[in-house]
Backbone as JSON, one array per atom type, in Angstrom:
{
  "sequence": "MSDFNTLIAKLEAATEGDRGLDGDIALAVGWRLISSIEPRLCTHTWFAPGEERGRDYLRIETGSKWEEKIADCVPWYTTSIDAALTLVPDGWAGTVDIPGKDNGCWLDPPNDRDDEIGRGRVYAIGSTSPLALCIAALTARAA",
  "N": [[20.49, 92.67, 165.32], [21.38, 89.68, 166.38], [20.01, 88.44, 164.69], [21.51, 88.56, 162.77], [23.64, 87.17, 163.47], [23.45, 84.63, 163.95], [22.45, 83.9, 161.84], [24.57, 83.97, 160.52], [26.54, 82.22, 161.43], [25.19, 79.39, 161.22], [25.87, 79.77, 157.93], [28.76, 79.46, 158.6], [28.5, 76.81, 159.16], [27.8, 75.68, 156.63], [28.63, 73.42, 154.13], [28.5, 73.97, 151.49], [27.19, 75.64, 148.97], [23.47, 76.68, 149.19], [20.04, 77.02, 148.65], [18.4, 77.62, 150.88], [19.69, 78.97, 152.81], [19.95, 81.09, 151.19], [17.24, 82.53, 150.46], [17.13, 82.92, 153.52], [19.37, 84.72, 153.58], [18.16, 87.16, 152.12], [15.89, 87.78, 153.46], [16.95, 88.93, 155.61], [18.15, 91.05, 154.63], [16.73, 92.59, 153.67], [14.55, 91.93, 152.25], [11.43, 90.92, 151.34], [9.17, 88.26, 151.6], [5.9, 87.15, 150.56], [3.03, 84.3, 151.19], [0.89, 82.67, 149.85], [-1.3, 80.72, 150.26], [-2.81, 77.56, 148.6], [-5.96, 75.22, 147.84], [-4.45, 72.98, 146.69], [-1.86, 74.42, 145.08], [0.48, 76.73, 146.01], [2.27, 79.31, 146.19], [5.18, 81.79, 146.58], [5.94, 85.2, 147.18], [8.4, 86.39, 146.62], [9.85, 90.52, 147.4], [12.29, 92.3, 146.73], [14.17, 94.8, 148.05], [12.78, 98.05, 148.41], [11.27, 97.21, 145.95], [8.52, 96.74, 144.0], [7.35, 95.07, 142.36], [6.77, 91.59, 142.73], [8.6, 88.41, 142.43], [7.79, 85.01, 142.06], [7.42, 82.19, 143.3], [6.69, 79.27, 142.91], [4.65, 75.97, 144.42], [3.3, 73.57, 143.17], [0.79, 71.0, 143.63], [0.53, 67.58, 142.29], [-0.64, 65.04, 141.88], [0.37, 63.07, 144.19], [2.29, 63.95, 144.88], [4.32, 66.93, 145.54], [5.07, 69.51, 142.7], [7.96, 71.64, 142.04], [8.21, 74.73, 141.0], [10.55, 76.51, 140.43], [11.76, 79.94, 140.34], [14.21, 82.47, 139.8], [14.4, 83.81, 142.15], [15.25, 85.16, 144.09], [18.73, 86.13, 144.5], [21.59, 84.03, 144.4], [23.94, 84.01, 146.2], [24.9, 82.44, 148.14], [26.22, 80.56, 146.64], [27.37, 82.0, 144.19], [29.94, 84.37, 143.24], [29.59, 87.4, 142.08], [26.75, 87.65, 143.17], [27.33, 87.61, 145.83], [28.73, 89.58, 146.29], [27.0, 92.03, 146.57], [25.83, 92.17, 148.75], [28.04, 93.62, 150.64], [28.35, 96.25, 152.0], [27.84, 99.85, 151.61], [30.75, 101.54, 150.33], [32.59, 99.92, 151.46], [35.26, 97.9, 151.23], [37.69, 95.25, 149.56], [39.56, 91.87, 149.8], [38.76, 88.84, 147.8], [39.94, 85.86, 148.78], [42.0, 83.26, 146.56], [39.54, 81.06, 145.22], [39.0, 77.7, 145.9], [41.42, 77.17, 147.18], [42.2, 78.94, 149.94], [39.74, 80.24, 150.93], [38.89, 82.47, 152.13], [38.39, 85.78, 153.32], [38.39, 89.52, 153.38], [37.35, 92.32, 154.33], [37.92, 95.72, 154.62], [36.47, 98.41, 156.53], [34.78, 101.95, 155.52], [36.68, 104.95, 154.17], [39.17, 104.07, 155.63], [42.21, 105.05, 156.94], [45.63, 106.13, 155.82], [47.64, 105.4, 158.26], [45.09, 104.17, 159.88], [44.72, 101.34, 158.58], [43.59, 98.21, 158.63], [41.99, 98.76, 161.2], [39.28, 97.55, 162.37], [38.81, 95.87, 160.54], [36.89, 93.3, 158.51], [37.35, 89.74, 159.04], [36.36, 86.54, 157.2], [36.16, 83.13, 156.8], [35.22, 80.86, 154.9], [33.58, 77.68, 153.59], [33.81, 77.65, 150.8], [34.7, 80.48, 148.57], [32.35, 82.27, 147.91], [30.39, 81.82, 150.05], [32.24, 82.29, 151.8], [32.77, 85.19, 151.31], [29.63, 86.12, 151.89], [29.75, 85.61, 155.19], [31.72, 87.41, 155.37], [30.36, 90.0, 154.35], [28.3, 90.13, 155.77], [28.56, 90.39, 158.9], [30.41, 92.64, 158.28], [27.88, 94.2, 158.32], [26.55, 94.04, 160.46], [28.06, 95.33, 162.35]],
  "CA": [[22.29, 91.97, 165.34], [21.1, 88.56, 167.06], [19.5, 87.85, 163.67], [23.09, 88.66, 162.01], [24.77, 86.16, 164.47], [22.66, 83.15, 163.89], [22.12, 83.39, 159.9], [26.19, 84.02, 160.14], [26.88, 80.48, 162.58], [24.71, 78.62, 159.69], [26.14, 80.05, 156.92], [29.92, 78.81, 158.9], [29.01, 75.5, 159.2], [27.62, 74.88, 155.92], [29.49, 72.63, 153.25], [27.88, 74.27, 150.45], [25.93, 76.98, 149.03], [22.12, 76.21, 150.01], [18.81, 78.09, 148.55], [17.27, 78.19, 151.62], [20.29, 80.29, 153.25], [20.17, 82.32, 150.11], [16.54, 82.98, 151.3], [17.92, 83.34, 154.93], [20.11, 85.93, 153.69], [17.55, 87.87, 151.12], [15.09, 88.03, 154.3], [17.88, 89.43, 156.15], [18.88, 92.16, 154.22], [15.37, 93.52, 153.72], [13.32, 91.29, 151.23], [9.8, 90.51, 152.15], [7.99, 87.19, 151.44], [4.39, 87.16, 151.23], [3.25, 83.8, 151.07], [-0.64, 82.79, 149.57], [-1.49, 78.64, 149.86], [-4.41, 77.24, 148.3], [-5.86, 73.97, 147.6], [-3.3, 72.7, 145.08], [-1.17, 75.18, 145.19], [1.16, 77.31, 147.28], [2.65, 80.59, 146.25], [4.91, 82.56, 147.7], [6.32, 85.7, 146.37], [9.56, 87.95, 147.0], [10.42, 91.52, 146.91], [13.49, 93.12, 146.66], [14.16, 96.16, 149.32], [12.1, 99.0, 146.98], [10.14, 96.65, 144.87], [7.04, 96.89, 143.89], [6.41, 93.79, 141.54], [7.5, 90.62, 143.42], [8.68, 87.38, 141.67], [7.02, 84.28, 141.97], [8.25, 80.74, 143.85], [5.19, 78.17, 143.35], [4.79, 74.96, 144.14], [1.9, 72.86, 142.9], [0.41, 69.76, 143.84], [0.63, 66.63, 141.24], [-0.82, 63.66, 142.0], [0.84, 62.71, 145.33], [3.49, 64.95, 145.93], [4.81, 68.52, 145.52], [6.56, 69.81, 141.99], [8.25, 73.11, 142.5], [8.31, 76.13, 139.53], [11.44, 77.67, 140.86], [12.12, 81.46, 139.46], [15.03, 83.29, 139.75], [13.59, 84.72, 142.88], [16.55, 86.47, 144.53], [19.8, 86.16, 144.11], [22.22, 82.85, 144.08], [24.67, 84.54, 147.34], [25.85, 81.36, 148.88], [26.72, 79.99, 145.17], [28.18, 83.17, 143.27], [30.82, 85.47, 144.27], [28.79, 88.34, 141.84], [25.72, 87.99, 144.42], [27.42, 87.89, 147.3], [29.16, 91.18, 146.58], [25.87, 92.69, 146.38], [25.86, 92.2, 150.45], [29.01, 94.32, 151.04], [27.67, 97.5, 152.41], [28.76, 101.03, 150.46], [31.99, 101.81, 151.05], [33.67, 98.69, 152.2], [36.58, 97.24, 150.39], [38.12, 93.93, 150.67], [39.48, 91.19, 148.68], [38.02, 87.33, 148.23], [41.29, 84.91, 148.08], [41.84, 82.09, 145.38], [38.48, 80.39, 145.34], [39.48, 76.55, 146.49], [42.57, 77.63, 148.11], [41.9, 79.45, 151.17], [38.04, 80.25, 150.86], [38.4, 83.38, 152.71], [38.19, 86.79, 152.55], [38.51, 90.57, 154.6], [36.51, 93.65, 154.04], [37.95, 97.21, 155.22], [35.21, 99.77, 157.15], [34.96, 103.37, 154.48], [37.38, 105.99, 155.34], [40.29, 104.19, 156.34], [43.23, 106.09, 156.72], [46.84, 104.9, 155.98], [47.94, 105.16, 159.69], [44.51, 103.15, 160.73], [44.73, 100.22, 157.62], [43.35, 96.91, 159.11], [41.32, 98.44, 162.01], [37.65, 97.48, 162.42], [38.8, 94.97, 159.07], [36.6, 91.78, 158.91], [37.93, 88.52, 157.89], [35.66, 85.23, 157.34], [36.89, 81.78, 155.97], [33.66, 79.24, 154.38], [33.91, 76.27, 152.88], [33.57, 78.15, 149.47], [34.87, 81.94, 148.25], [30.9, 83.28, 148.11], [30.7, 81.69, 151.67], [32.91, 83.02, 152.97], [32.25, 86.58, 151.3], [28.24, 86.24, 152.84], [29.8, 85.75, 155.78], [32.08, 88.64, 156.14], [29.48, 90.85, 154.17], [27.49, 90.35, 156.86], [29.38, 90.99, 160.0], [30.83, 93.61, 158.19], [26.48, 95.07, 158.3], [26.04, 94.07, 161.88], [29.36, 95.84, 163.03]],
  "C": [[22.13, 90.31, 165.67], [20.5, 87.67, 165.83], [20.31, 87.37, 162.38], [23.53, 87.15, 162.31], [24.15, 84.71, 164.33], [22.79, 83.57, 162.3], [24.33, 83.37, 159.63], [26.73, 82.46, 161.02], [26.21, 79.57, 161.24], [25.4, 78.88, 158.73], [28.16, 79.26, 157.45], [29.63, 77.62, 159.11], [28.45, 74.83, 158.09], [28.64, 74.71, 155.38], [29.86, 73.38, 151.78], [27.2, 75.65, 149.68], [24.37, 76.34, 148.66], [21.15, 77.45, 149.37], [17.63, 78.63, 149.68], [18.05, 78.89, 152.31], [20.5, 81.41, 152.28], [18.42, 83.2, 150.56], [16.48, 83.68, 152.75], [18.47, 84.8, 154.94], [19.07, 87.42, 153.0], [16.66, 88.58, 152.49], [16.06, 89.04, 155.53], [18.3, 90.5, 155.77], [17.87, 93.0, 153.81], [14.08, 93.21, 152.53], [12.42, 90.68, 152.27], [9.47, 89.55, 151.48], [6.9, 87.19, 151.78], [4.15, 85.63, 150.9], [1.29, 83.35, 150.63], [-0.24, 80.98, 149.13], [-3.2, 78.03, 149.86], [-4.72, 76.06, 147.62], [-4.86, 73.96, 146.55], [-1.93, 73.2, 144.9], [-0.47, 76.4, 146.26], [2.41, 78.43, 146.4], [3.66, 81.35, 147.38], [5.94, 83.82, 146.56], [7.45, 87.1, 147.28], [9.56, 89.06, 146.27], [11.35, 92.06, 147.43], [13.31, 94.45, 147.48], [13.63, 97.43, 147.58], [11.74, 98.79, 145.86], [9.05, 96.62, 144.74], [6.35, 96.18, 142.89], [7.15, 92.94, 142.09], [7.93, 89.68, 142.28], [8.05, 86.43, 142.39], [8.17, 82.77, 142.35], [7.17, 79.98, 143.85], [5.99, 76.86, 143.6], [3.14, 74.49, 143.79], [2.1, 71.14, 142.85], [0.31, 68.99, 142.66], [0.38, 65.48, 141.73], [-0.34, 63.94, 143.61], [1.97, 63.42, 145.88], [3.19, 66.74, 144.98], [5.53, 68.8, 144.39], [6.47, 71.44, 142.3], [8.67, 73.42, 141.11], [8.97, 76.7, 140.09], [11.92, 78.64, 139.68], [13.47, 81.97, 139.97], [15.13, 84.47, 141.18], [14.76, 85.37, 143.75], [17.98, 85.6, 144.94], [20.97, 84.77, 145.47], [23.25, 83.36, 145.53], [25.41, 83.55, 147.84], [26.69, 80.24, 147.4], [27.9, 81.32, 144.3], [28.8, 84.36, 143.8], [29.9, 87.05, 143.7], [27.56, 88.7, 143.03], [26.29, 88.17, 145.6], [27.88, 89.17, 147.21], [28.29, 92.25, 146.71], [25.71, 92.99, 147.55], [26.94, 93.32, 151.06], [28.19, 95.93, 151.53], [28.97, 98.85, 151.83], [29.77, 100.66, 151.32], [33.35, 100.97, 151.73], [34.57, 98.63, 151.02], [37.31, 96.22, 151.12], [38.8, 93.24, 149.38], [38.64, 89.66, 148.57], [39.97, 86.59, 147.86], [40.94, 83.69, 147.17], [40.73, 81.28, 145.7], [39.41, 78.56, 145.24], [40.7, 76.23, 147.3], [42.56, 77.71, 149.59], [40.47, 79.97, 151.95], [38.1, 81.16, 152.02], [38.46, 84.41, 152.28], [37.39, 87.91, 153.73], [37.65, 91.63, 153.91], [37.01, 94.79, 154.86], [36.71, 98.4, 155.2], [35.45, 100.64, 155.66], [35.57, 104.18, 155.58], [38.68, 105.28, 155.91], [41.63, 104.8, 155.98], [44.59, 105.38, 156.55], [47.41, 104.91, 157.38], [46.92, 104.13, 160.07], [44.37, 101.93, 159.36], [44.73, 99.34, 158.51], [42.26, 97.63, 160.61], [39.86, 98.82, 161.95], [37.59, 96.55, 160.81], [37.9, 93.76, 160.12], [37.17, 91.06, 158.08], [37.1, 87.32, 158.69], [36.12, 84.19, 156.59], [35.53, 80.61, 155.82], [34.21, 78.17, 153.57], [34.41, 76.7, 151.61], [34.37, 79.49, 149.54], [33.04, 82.25, 148.55], [30.57, 82.92, 149.54], [31.21, 82.52, 152.34], [32.9, 84.77, 152.9], [30.99, 86.41, 151.89], [28.9, 86.39, 154.23], [30.59, 86.86, 156.62], [31.25, 90.12, 155.8], [28.5, 91.44, 155.38], [27.48, 90.45, 158.27], [29.66, 92.1, 159.82], [28.73, 94.87, 158.33], [26.24, 94.81, 159.44], [27.4, 94.94, 162.6], [28.68, 97.11, 163.41]]
}
């Protein structure tokens, strides 16, 4: 839970989506990362939960600098509402506010009875709608 809390704090402080945060989220929700460092080449292989074949992210040394060879290894959670929706736990439902207006999101736990609507609700605000959804989804996972 403390890992989720630290990550949620980073997401709340973010002003825009960030691939580093996407990687942090992936690790928090069960992705694995295996790194291999060789002279002039650094390979990071991401494995989605239950996935046997990884997705490579390469850094190649060219002269005096490193050149990034980035594949879409992990979802773009912090910039895509579609990707952020995959973080919402099964059975939870909610809404995302109009992007650019409030940048808020709320989620209700599964099996809410009419007389208990809102009990256990998670509400989050972020700098962008995808960030708000990431915050709400990770808060729901930590609950």
